[in-house]
mmCIF file of C-alpha atoms and ligand atoms in Angstrom:
data_model
loop_
_atom_site.group_PDB
_atom_site.id
_atom_site.type_symbol
_atom_site.label_atom_id
_atom_site.label_comp_id
_atom_site.label_asym_id
_atom_site.label_seq_id
_atom_site.Cartn_x
_atom_site.Cartn_y
_atom_site.Cartn_z
ATOM 1 C CA MET A 1 -10.379 2.837 27.126
ATOM 2 C CA SER A 2 -13.505 2.514 24.984
ATOM 3 C CA LEU A 3 -13.907 4.670 22.393
ATOM 4 C CA PRO A 4 -17.110 6.516 21.149
ATOM 5 C CA SER A 5 -18.850 4.861 18.375
ATOM 6 C CA ALA A 6 -19.109 6.725 15.119
ATOM 7 C CA ARG A 7 -20.075 5.860 11.400
ATOM 8 C CA ILE A 8 -17.392 7.237 8.976
ATOM 9 C CA LEU A 9 -17.857 7.516 5.085
ATOM 10 C CA ALA A 10 -14.352 7.658 3.366
ATOM 11 C CA ILE A 11 -12.980 8.471 -0.013
ATOM 12 C CA GLU A 12 -9.843 7.258 -1.648
ATOM 13 C CA SER A 13 -8.848 8.646 -4.975
ATOM 14 C CA SER A 14 -4.946 9.261 -4.631
ATOM 15 C CA CYS A 15 -3.914 7.128 -7.673
ATOM 16 C CA ASP A 16 -5.978 4.873 -9.766
ATOM 17 C CA GLU A 17 -8.666 3.357 -7.811
ATOM 18 C CA THR A 18 -11.766 5.574 -7.090
ATOM 19 C CA ALA A 19 -12.945 3.900 -3.708
ATOM 20 C CA ALA A 20 -15.423 4.694 -1.201
ATOM 21 C CA ALA A 21 -16.276 2.828 2.075
ATOM 22 C CA VAL A 22 -18.728 3.125 5.212
ATOM 23 C CA LEU A 23 -17.278 2.014 8.453
ATOM 24 C CA GLU A 24 -18.568 1.728 12.112
ATOM 25 C CA ASN A 25 -16.215 2.277 14.964
ATOM 26 C CA GLY A 26 -13.042 2.140 12.636
ATOM 27 C CA ARG A 27 -13.443 -1.496 12.109
ATOM 28 C CA THR A 28 -16.500 -3.070 10.625
ATOM 29 C CA VAL A 29 -17.234 -2.387 6.916
ATOM 30 C CA LEU A 30 -20.748 -1.613 6.303
ATOM 31 C CA GLY A 31 -20.475 -0.890 2.700
ATOM 32 C CA ALA A 32 -17.426 -0.450 0.165
ATOM 33 C CA ALA A 33 -17.278 0.146 -3.594
ATOM 34 C CA VAL A 34 -14.018 0.603 -5.968
ATOM 35 C CA ALA A 35 -14.003 1.531 -9.569
ATOM 36 C CA SER A 36 -10.453 0.435 -10.677
ATOM 37 C CA GLN A 37 -8.999 1.985 -13.746
ATOM 38 C CA MET A 38 -6.173 -0.327 -14.136
ATOM 39 C CA GLU A 39 -7.077 -1.603 -17.350
ATOM 40 C CA ILE A 40 -7.097 1.836 -18.938
ATOM 41 C CA HIS A 41 -3.556 2.541 -17.581
ATOM 42 C CA ALA A 42 -2.139 -0.711 -18.573
ATOM 43 C CA ARG A 43 -2.499 0.493 -22.197
ATOM 44 C CA TYR A 44 -0.018 3.105 -21.139
ATOM 45 C CA GLY A 45 2.279 1.069 -18.975
ATOM 46 C CA GLY A 46 1.717 2.909 -15.899
ATOM 47 C CA VAL A 47 -0.585 5.642 -14.524
ATOM 48 C CA PHE A 48 -1.429 8.607 -16.862
ATOM 49 C CA PRO A 49 -2.331 11.335 -14.369
ATOM 50 C CA GLU A 50 -4.494 13.366 -16.595
ATOM 51 C CA VAL A 51 -6.577 10.237 -17.536
ATOM 52 C CA ALA A 52 -6.746 9.317 -13.883
ATOM 53 C CA SER A 53 -8.127 12.700 -12.867
ATOM 54 C CA ARG A 54 -10.806 12.382 -15.305
ATOM 55 C CA GLN A 55 -11.783 8.726 -14.415
ATOM 56 C CA HIS A 56 -12.068 9.842 -10.646
ATOM 57 C CA ILE A 57 -14.472 12.630 -12.027
ATOM 58 C CA LEU A 58 -16.829 9.876 -13.881
ATOM 59 C CA SER A 59 -16.478 7.361 -11.011
ATOM 60 C CA VAL A 60 -16.404 9.256 -7.576
ATOM 61 C CA VAL A 61 -20.393 10.079 -7.143
ATOM 62 C CA PRO A 62 -21.410 6.267 -8.019
ATOM 63 C CA VAL A 63 -18.775 4.845 -6.124
ATOM 64 C CA VAL A 64 -20.057 6.705 -3.033
ATOM 65 C CA GLU A 65 -23.756 6.299 -3.723
ATOM 66 C CA LYS A 66 -22.859 2.438 -3.995
ATOM 67 C CA ALA A 67 -20.981 2.254 -0.684
ATOM 68 C CA LEU A 68 -24.036 3.981 0.935
ATOM 69 C CA ALA A 69 -26.817 1.833 -0.704
ATOM 70 C CA GLN A 70 -24.510 -1.153 0.401
ATOM 71 C CA ALA A 71 -24.563 0.096 4.038
ATOM 72 C CA HIS A 72 -28.087 0.887 3.823
ATOM 73 C CA LEU A 73 -27.488 4.323 5.051
ATOM 74 C CA THR A 74 -27.790 7.936 3.813
ATOM 75 C CA LEU A 75 -25.517 10.656 4.836
ATOM 76 C CA ALA A 76 -27.950 11.527 7.708
ATOM 77 C CA ASP A 77 -26.893 8.515 9.553
ATOM 78 C CA LEU A 78 -23.233 9.349 9.518
ATOM 79 C CA ASP A 79 -21.031 11.221 11.900
ATOM 80 C CA ALA A 80 -18.138 12.356 9.638
ATOM 81 C CA ILE A 81 -16.643 12.222 6.106
ATOM 82 C CA ALA A 82 -13.180 11.263 5.635
ATOM 83 C CA THR A 83 -10.860 11.663 2.660
ATOM 84 C CA THR A 84 -7.306 10.939 1.579
ATOM 85 C CA ARG A 85 -5.171 14.178 1.374
ATOM 86 C CA GLY A 86 -2.350 12.708 0.211
ATOM 87 C CA PRO A 87 0.469 11.800 -0.728
ATOM 88 C CA GLY A 88 -0.843 10.852 -4.223
ATOM 89 C CA LEU A 89 -1.613 12.455 -7.734
ATOM 90 C CA ALA A 90 -2.441 15.925 -7.111
ATOM 91 C CA GLY A 91 -5.268 15.937 -9.940
ATOM 92 C CA SER A 92 -6.572 12.948 -8.484
ATOM 93 C CA LEU A 93 -6.479 13.826 -4.868
ATOM 94 C CA LEU A 94 -8.406 16.918 -5.805
ATOM 95 C CA VAL A 95 -11.411 14.864 -7.061
ATOM 96 C CA GLY A 96 -11.689 12.944 -3.823
ATOM 97 C CA LEU A 97 -11.086 15.806 -1.496
ATOM 98 C CA ASN A 98 -13.523 18.042 -3.337
ATOM 99 C CA MET A 99 -16.232 15.609 -3.293
ATOM 100 C CA ALA A 100 -15.589 14.734 0.611
ATOM 101 C CA LYS A 101 -16.030 18.666 1.049
ATOM 102 C CA GLY A 102 -18.955 18.920 -0.638
ATOM 103 C CA LEU A 103 -20.693 16.053 1.259
ATOM 104 C CA ALA A 104 -19.255 17.679 4.573
ATOM 105 C CA LEU A 105 -20.843 20.873 3.646
ATOM 106 C CA GLY A 106 -24.122 19.809 2.453
ATOM 107 C CA ALA A 107 -24.812 17.085 5.148
ATOM 108 C CA ASN A 108 -23.167 19.705 7.910
ATOM 109 C CA LEU A 109 -20.650 16.821 8.783
ATOM 110 C CA PRO A 110 -17.065 17.142 10.233
ATOM 111 C CA LEU A 111 -14.339 16.734 7.611
ATOM 112 C CA VAL A 112 -11.340 14.425 8.365
ATOM 113 C CA GLY A 113 -8.143 14.433 6.075
ATOM 114 C CA VAL A 114 -6.190 11.089 6.154
ATOM 115 C CA ASN A 115 -2.299 10.542 5.136
ATOM 116 C CA HIS A 116 -2.712 7.743 2.633
ATOM 117 C CA LEU A 117 0.095 5.879 4.360
ATOM 118 C CA GLU A 118 -1.693 6.007 7.752
ATOM 119 C CA GLY A 119 -4.506 4.916 5.931
ATOM 120 C CA HIS A 120 -2.419 1.814 4.570
ATOM 121 C CA LEU A 121 -1.253 1.303 8.384
ATOM 122 C CA TYR A 122 -5.036 1.247 9.651
ATOM 123 C CA SER A 123 -6.035 -1.630 6.918
ATOM 124 C CA ALA A 124 -4.830 -3.657 9.911
ATOM 125 C CA TRP A 125 -7.982 -2.637 11.837
ATOM 126 C CA VAL A 126 -10.468 -3.137 9.188
ATOM 127 C CA THR A 127 -12.562 -6.411 9.662
ATOM 128 C CA GLN A 128 -15.809 -7.591 7.812
ATOM 129 C CA PRO A 129 -19.193 -7.811 9.767
ATOM 130 C CA GLY A 130 -19.280 -10.640 12.098
ATOM 131 C CA ASP A 131 -15.471 -10.705 12.273
ATOM 132 C CA GLU A 132 -15.364 -8.067 14.992
ATOM 133 C CA THR A 133 -14.125 -10.634 17.573
ATOM 134 C CA ASN A 134 -10.812 -10.631 15.534
ATOM 135 C CA GLU A 135 -8.067 -9.300 17.790
ATOM 136 C CA GLU A 136 -6.997 -5.796 17.181
ATOM 137 C CA PRO A 137 -3.397 -5.127 16.425
ATOM 138 C CA GLN A 138 -1.398 -4.703 19.692
ATOM 139 C CA PHE A 139 1.173 -1.967 20.328
ATOM 140 C CA PRO A 140 3.999 -1.368 20.156
ATOM 141 C CA LEU A 141 4.196 -2.637 16.632
ATOM 142 C CA MET A 142 6.473 -2.801 13.634
ATOM 143 C CA ALA A 143 5.030 -1.765 10.533
ATOM 144 C CA LEU A 144 6.453 -2.465 7.014
ATOM 145 C CA LEU A 145 4.999 -0.219 4.773
ATOM 146 C CA VAL A 146 5.667 -1.239 1.198
ATOM 147 C CA SER A 147 3.759 0.468 -1.676
ATOM 148 C CA GLY A 148 4.036 1.838 -5.110
ATOM 149 C CA GLY A 149 5.788 5.105 -3.760
ATOM 150 C CA HIS A 150 6.895 4.212 -0.236
ATOM 151 C CA THR A 151 8.899 1.485 1.544
ATOM 152 C CA GLU A 152 9.294 2.459 5.124
ATOM 153 C CA LEU A 153 9.548 0.809 8.789
ATOM 154 C CA ILE A 154 7.229 2.638 11.010
ATOM 155 C CA LEU A 155 7.034 1.976 14.879
ATOM 156 C CA MET A 156 3.750 2.651 16.207
ATOM 157 C CA SER A 157 3.354 2.732 19.842
ATOM 158 C CA ASP A 158 -0.244 3.882 19.995
ATOM 159 C CA HIS A 159 -3.033 5.158 17.802
ATOM 160 C CA LEU A 160 -1.736 8.009 15.579
ATOM 161 C CA ASN A 161 1.694 7.799 16.853
ATOM 162 C CA TYR A 162 4.212 7.074 14.292
ATOM 163 C CA ILE A 163 8.133 7.012 14.425
ATOM 164 C CA ARG A 164 9.436 6.408 10.823
ATOM 165 C CA LEU A 165 12.592 4.393 11.742
ATOM 166 C CA GLY A 166 13.948 4.342 8.106
ATOM 167 C CA ALA A 167 12.674 4.543 4.432
ATOM 168 C CA THR A 168 13.883 3.973 0.750
ATOM 169 C CA LEU A 169 16.906 5.958 -0.237
ATOM 170 C CA ASP A 170 16.005 5.626 -3.938
ATOM 171 C CA ASP A 171 12.843 3.566 -5.497
ATOM 172 C CA ALA A 172 10.164 2.143 -3.640
ATOM 173 C CA ALA A 173 9.889 -1.512 -3.316
ATOM 174 C CA GLY A 174 6.714 -1.407 -5.785
ATOM 175 C CA GLU A 175 8.299 0.909 -7.989
ATOM 176 C CA ALA A 176 11.302 -1.696 -8.434
ATOM 177 C CA PHE A 177 8.720 -4.275 -9.254
ATOM 178 C CA ASP A 178 7.231 -2.084 -11.811
ATOM 179 C CA LYS A 179 10.295 -0.917 -13.514
ATOM 180 C CA VAL A 180 11.750 -4.481 -13.624
ATOM 181 C CA ALA A 181 8.520 -5.709 -15.083
ATOM 182 C CA ARG A 182 8.742 -3.151 -17.899
ATOM 183 C CA LEU A 183 12.392 -4.365 -18.265
ATOM 184 C CA LEU A 184 11.267 -8.057 -18.606
ATOM 185 C CA SER A 185 8.439 -6.852 -20.844
ATOM 186 C CA LEU A 186 5.882 -7.927 -18.240
ATOM 187 C CA SER A 187 2.434 -6.042 -18.046
ATOM 188 C CA TYR A 188 1.598 -3.223 -15.564
ATOM 189 C CA PRO A 189 1.035 -3.193 -12.560
ATOM 190 C CA GLY A 190 4.381 -4.833 -12.439
ATOM 191 C CA GLY A 191 4.019 -6.348 -8.869
ATOM 192 C CA PRO A 192 1.402 -9.009 -9.923
ATOM 193 C CA SER A 193 3.293 -9.977 -13.122
ATOM 194 C CA ILE A 194 6.467 -10.451 -11.743
ATOM 195 C CA GLN A 195 4.709 -12.734 -8.971
ATOM 196 C CA LYS A 196 3.185 -14.750 -11.772
ATOM 197 C CA ALA A 197 6.284 -15.177 -13.923
ATOM 198 C CA ALA A 198 8.253 -16.217 -10.697
ATOM 199 C CA GLU A 199 6.003 -18.687 -9.981
ATOM 200 C CA GLN A 200 7.443 -20.689 -12.793
ATOM 201 C CA GLY A 201 11.019 -19.553 -12.320
ATOM 202 C CA ASN A 202 13.904 -20.533 -9.857
ATOM 203 C CA PRO A 203 14.745 -17.887 -7.389
ATOM 204 C CA MET A 204 18.235 -18.834 -7.052
ATOM 205 C CA ALA A 205 18.827 -19.010 -10.795
ATOM 206 C CA TYR A 206 20.697 -15.333 -10.363
ATOM 207 C CA LYS A 207 22.543 -14.057 -7.334
ATOM 208 C CA PHE A 208 21.140 -10.463 -7.209
ATOM 209 C CA PRO A 209 22.457 -7.977 -4.731
ATOM 210 C CA ARG A 210 20.720 -7.227 -1.495
ATOM 211 C CA ALA A 211 21.188 -3.636 0.058
ATOM 212 C CA TRP A 212 21.433 -4.313 3.572
ATOM 213 C CA LEU A 213 22.541 -0.787 4.458
ATOM 214 C CA GLU A 214 23.856 -1.860 7.871
ATOM 215 C CA ASN A 215 23.279 0.229 11.213
ATOM 216 C CA THR A 216 20.230 1.896 9.492
ATOM 217 C CA TRP A 217 16.383 0.960 9.081
ATOM 218 C CA ASN A 218 16.769 2.407 5.344
ATOM 219 C CA PHE A 219 16.418 0.834 1.977
ATOM 220 C CA SER A 220 17.599 0.862 -1.516
ATOM 221 C CA PHE A 221 16.290 -0.786 -4.367
ATOM 222 C CA SER A 222 17.708 1.205 -7.383
ATOM 223 C CA GLY A 223 21.085 -1.175 -7.524
ATOM 224 C CA LEU A 224 18.912 -4.553 -7.621
ATOM 225 C CA LYS A 225 17.111 -2.860 -10.447
ATOM 226 C CA THR A 226 20.309 -1.753 -12.317
ATOM 227 C CA SER A 227 21.680 -5.281 -11.559
ATOM 228 C CA VAL A 228 18.557 -7.107 -13.192
ATOM 229 C CA LEU A 229 19.228 -4.766 -16.090
ATOM 230 C CA ARG A 230 22.954 -5.830 -16.691
ATOM 231 C CA GLN A 231 21.752 -9.210 -16.414
ATOM 232 C CA VAL A 232 19.173 -8.855 -19.061
ATOM 233 C CA ARG A 233 22.092 -7.016 -21.279
ATOM 234 C CA GLU A 234 24.261 -9.977 -20.699
ATOM 235 C CA LEU A 235 21.956 -12.590 -21.539
ATOM 236 C CA GLU A 236 20.764 -10.526 -24.951
ATOM 237 C CA SER A 237 24.495 -9.900 -26.073
ATOM 238 C CA ALA A 238 25.618 -13.747 -25.189
ATOM 239 C CA SER A 239 22.807 -14.622 -27.618
ATOM 240 C CA GLY A 240 24.025 -12.245 -30.301
ATOM 241 C CA ASN A 241 24.977 -15.126 -32.866
ATOM 242 C CA SER A 242 21.642 -16.822 -32.244
ATOM 243 C CA PRO A 243 18.930 -16.086 -34.531
ATOM 244 C CA ALA A 244 16.276 -13.739 -32.915
ATOM 245 C CA GLU A 245 13.421 -16.186 -32.870
ATOM 246 C CA GLU A 246 15.563 -18.578 -31.143
ATOM 247 C CA PHE A 247 16.165 -16.383 -28.213
ATOM 248 C CA SER A 248 14.075 -15.705 -25.204
ATOM 249 C CA LEU A 249 14.877 -14.181 -22.123
ATOM 250 C CA PRO A 250 14.610 -16.330 -19.112
ATOM 251 C CA VAL A 251 12.125 -14.012 -17.649
ATOM 252 C CA ASN A 252 10.663 -16.423 -14.947
ATOM 253 C CA ASP A 253 13.966 -16.934 -13.476
ATOM 254 C CA LEU A 254 14.721 -13.284 -13.720
ATOM 255 C CA ALA A 255 11.531 -12.249 -11.933
ATOM 256 C CA ALA A 256 11.878 -15.025 -9.178
ATOM 257 C CA SER A 257 15.533 -13.882 -8.317
ATOM 258 C CA PHE A 258 14.349 -10.391 -8.406
ATOM 259 C CA GLN A 259 11.387 -10.798 -6.264
ATOM 260 C CA ALA A 260 13.636 -13.085 -3.610
ATOM 261 C CA ALA A 261 15.982 -10.620 -3.302
ATOM 262 C CA VAL A 262 13.138 -7.915 -2.362
ATOM 263 C CA ALA A 263 11.523 -10.132 0.032
ATOM 264 C CA ASP A 264 14.658 -11.293 1.888
ATOM 265 C CA VAL A 265 15.726 -7.712 2.534
ATOM 266 C CA LEU A 266 12.390 -6.583 3.385
ATOM 267 C CA PHE A 267 11.822 -9.813 5.725
ATOM 268 C CA THR A 268 15.007 -9.557 7.277
ATOM 269 C CA LYS A 269 15.386 -5.640 8.112
ATOM 270 C CA THR A 270 11.553 -5.822 9.424
ATOM 271 C CA MET A 271 12.410 -8.719 12.010
ATOM 272 C CA SER A 272 15.588 -6.827 13.205
ATOM 273 C CA ALA A 273 13.660 -3.711 13.835
ATOM 274 C CA ALA A 274 10.549 -5.653 15.658
ATOM 275 C CA ARG A 275 13.388 -7.247 17.865
ATOM 276 C CA GLU A 276 15.510 -3.970 18.449
ATOM 277 C CA TYR A 277 12.131 -2.117 19.404
ATOM 278 C CA GLY A 278 10.354 -5.056 21.274
ATOM 279 C CA ALA A 279 7.267 -4.835 19.066
ATOM 280 C CA LYS A 280 4.485 -7.144 20.376
ATOM 281 C CA GLN A 281 3.578 -7.742 16.591
ATOM 282 C CA ILE A 282 4.485 -6.667 12.860
ATOM 283 C CA LEU A 283 2.131 -5.281 10.515
ATOM 284 C CA LEU A 284 2.371 -5.500 6.929
ATOM 285 C CA ALA A 285 0.662 -2.768 4.678
ATOM 286 C CA GLY A 286 0.555 -1.154 1.172
ATOM 287 C CA GLY A 287 0.455 -2.692 -2.300
ATOM 288 C CA VAL A 288 3.537 -4.913 -2.206
ATOM 289 C CA SER A 289 2.231 -6.862 0.977
ATOM 290 C CA ALA A 290 -0.185 -8.588 -1.561
ATOM 291 C CA ASN A 291 3.037 -10.288 -2.814
ATOM 292 C CA GLN A 292 2.745 -13.988 -1.846
ATOM 293 C CA VAL A 293 6.599 -14.707 -1.540
ATOM 294 C CA LEU A 294 6.599 -11.760 1.129
ATOM 295 C CA ARG A 295 3.705 -13.052 2.884
ATOM 296 C CA GLN A 296 4.690 -16.440 3.197
ATOM 297 C CA ALA A 297 8.411 -15.385 4.365
ATOM 298 C CA PHE A 298 6.532 -13.962 7.368
ATOM 299 C CA LEU A 299 3.902 -16.499 7.866
ATOM 300 C CA ASP A 300 6.404 -19.066 7.869
ATOM 301 C CA GLN A 301 9.753 -17.627 9.649
ATOM 302 C CA ALA A 302 8.371 -14.548 11.697
ATOM 303 C CA GLU A 303 9.211 -14.768 15.712
ATOM 304 C CA PHE A 304 6.287 -12.323 16.180
ATOM 305 C CA PRO A 305 2.553 -12.493 15.711
ATOM 306 C CA VAL A 306 2.291 -10.925 12.040
ATOM 307 C CA ASN A 307 -0.849 -8.876 10.834
ATOM 308 C CA ILE A 308 -1.103 -9.175 7.122
ATOM 309 C CA PRO A 309 -4.177 -7.676 5.432
ATOM 310 C CA PRO A 310 -6.456 -9.732 2.769
ATOM 311 C CA LEU A 311 -5.433 -8.984 -0.604
ATOM 312 C CA SER A 312 -8.335 -6.437 -1.089
ATOM 313 C CA LEU A 313 -7.016 -4.314 1.772
ATOM 314 C CA CYS A 314 -3.376 -4.249 0.782
ATOM 315 C CA THR A 315 -3.730 -2.187 -2.251
ATOM 316 C CA ASP A 316 -5.602 1.209 -2.471
ATOM 317 C CA ASN A 317 -8.978 1.164 -0.840
ATOM 318 C CA ALA A 318 -11.287 3.349 1.183
ATOM 319 C CA ALA A 319 -12.096 1.114 4.292
ATOM 320 C CA MET A 320 -8.393 1.828 5.314
ATOM 321 C CA ILE A 321 -9.159 5.631 5.097
ATOM 322 C CA ALA A 322 -12.402 5.385 6.969
ATOM 323 C CA SER A 323 -10.336 3.405 9.735
ATOM 324 C CA ALA A 324 -7.705 5.894 10.119
ATOM 325 C CA GLY A 325 -10.424 8.501 9.677
ATOM 326 C CA TYR A 326 -12.314 7.144 12.770
ATOM 327 C CA TYR A 327 -9.131 7.233 15.071
ATOM 328 C CA ARG A 328 -8.292 10.792 13.984
ATOM 329 C CA PHE A 329 -12.258 11.688 14.625
ATOM 330 C CA VAL A 330 -12.346 10.315 17.770
ATOM 331 C CA HIS A 331 -8.994 11.817 19.034
ATOM 332 C CA GLY A 332 -10.371 15.372 17.893
ATOM 333 C CA HIS A 333 -8.567 15.828 14.465
ATOM 334 C CA VAL A 334 -11.259 17.353 12.614
ATOM 335 C CA ASP A 335 -10.123 19.692 9.566
ATOM 336 C CA PRO A 336 -11.585 22.933 8.215
ATOM 337 C CA LEU A 337 -13.421 22.714 4.894
ATOM 338 C CA SER A 338 -10.640 24.957 3.510
ATOM 339 C CA ILE A 339 -7.906 22.132 3.677
ATOM 340 C CA ASP A 340 -5.662 21.466 0.785
ATOM 341 C CA ILE A 341 -4.219 18.387 -0.500
ATOM 342 C CA LEU A 342 -1.302 17.256 1.437
ATOM 343 C CA PRO A 343 1.775 16.278 -0.732
ATOM 344 C CA THR A 344 4.223 14.681 1.725
ATOM 345 C CA TRP A 345 4.190 12.301 4.856
ATOM 346 C CA PRO A 346 3.889 14.703 8.028
ATOM 347 C CA LEU A 347 3.720 12.021 10.736
ATOM 348 C CA SER A 348 7.239 11.579 11.429
HETATM 349 O O1 KG4 B 401 -0.282 0.573 -2.136
HETATM 350 P P1 KG4 B 401 -0.667 0.506 -3.529
HETATM 351 O O2 KG4 B 401 -1.820 -0.114 -4.102
HETATM 352 O O3 KG4 B 401 -0.514 2.126 -4.026
HETATM 353 C C1 KG4 B 401 0.181 2.943 -3.610
HETATM 354 O O4 KG4 B 401 0.024 3.577 -2.761
HETATM 355 O O5 KG4 B 401 1.352 3.134 -4.244
HETATM 356 O O6 KG4 B 401 0.638 -0.002 -4.377
HETATM 357 C C2 KG4 B 401 0.920 -0.344 -5.486
HETATM 358 C C3 KG4 B 401 2.159 -1.002 -5.717
HETATM 359 C C4 KG4 B 401 2.598 -1.100 -7.351
HETATM 360 O O7 KG4 B 401 4.046 -0.809 -7.299
HETATM 361 C C5 KG4 B 401 2.143 -2.645 -7.326
HETATM 362 O O8 KG4 B 401 3.231 -2.989 -8.673
HETATM 363 C C6 KG4 B 401 2.771 -3.344 -6.210
HETATM 364 O O9 KG4 B 401 1.991 -2.442 -5.187
HETATM 365 N N1 KG4 B 401 2.058 -4.404 -5.890
HETATM 366 C C7 KG4 B 401 2.744 -5.726 -5.957
HETATM 367 C C8 KG4 B 401 1.821 -6.745 -5.882
HETATM 368 N N2 KG4 B 401 0.465 -6.376 -5.927
HETATM 369 C C9 KG4 B 401 0.622 -4.806 -6.254
HETATM 370 N N3 KG4 B 401 4.113 -6.148 -5.639
HETATM 371 C C10 KG4 B 401 4.505 -7.307 -5.424
HETATM 372 N N4 KG4 B 401 3.661 -8.316 -5.490
HETATM 373 C C11 KG4 B 401 2.336 -8.220 -5.797
HETATM 374 N N5 KG4 B 401 1.414 -9.200 -5.931
HETATM 375 ZN ZN1 ZN B 402 -1.744 3.204 -1.470
#
């Protein structure tokens, strides 16, 4: 079935990136712009919600203008406005949602609210101009969604059709990366710093536990985090007698061993789920899918075709929201201008 064509402008402001993108037919990026606040939040060692909302207020208009200018389009050329409704930081979400409402009202365009996690899944549909011949993901697909706030295995049998098979019972994978990075005095965001440190480390140096949670598709990373903490304390107390300046924590080995434990569990459980549900392919999505060790595990060992978004589409961006927005729009999901932000994942 061929779907109608549509150009959608989307806004994403759920956390610390203000992003806008214009997509054609849910796939082709015509224009995209991002204002990252990462450097500002790095000073606090994590996202400072009040600061984040105020940065979004400063950036949202220029970012939308930039995306439209890059696409050589005006609001009159669009078919709908999409925006992230949640989950995310309330103050941050409100900025993007209200901007989208204002644009929809002013230009008399339909408004489409998108779940942020649904957006991450749709990063697999996004292509650059000229690459449209790239095959679209094939259903049924098994998606591993690994971000700062979520770790979920989702079976997608068709567009907008999601079954959440399992999720983390405690920390999300990205959250574990961020917390362990802090423990090892590595900078925020933790994922990229751990990955960098791990490049110089031995992944077999420490045998950290893997929580397999057999017979469920759930995950747990808090035990792993505690185990790294215990190992750090042990190393520190074992060095108790040596002068402080002579002791340095084996950060690279700790980072590599931690990263290997996370990647092992994510890879193994996703493969089992894909086999069990007869998936045609595997889809990785969310910030943690930027992790090189995780990407490589899937590329080298998966028995299924694996769709891994380019790095720019793994972390938060508006192209993925525009893509999900397109599929919602052409399937008749238009929202009233009175919609509120959405704090949870409603699609499972
Ligand atoms: O999807 P995302 O940008 O935001 C959320 O929706 O949460 O994910 C952010 C998370 C952070 O926890 C960050 O540490 C992690 O993704 N991350 C990584 C890497 N790059 C970002 N984790 C592991 N390895 C990376 N290279
Ligand atoms: Zn995200």
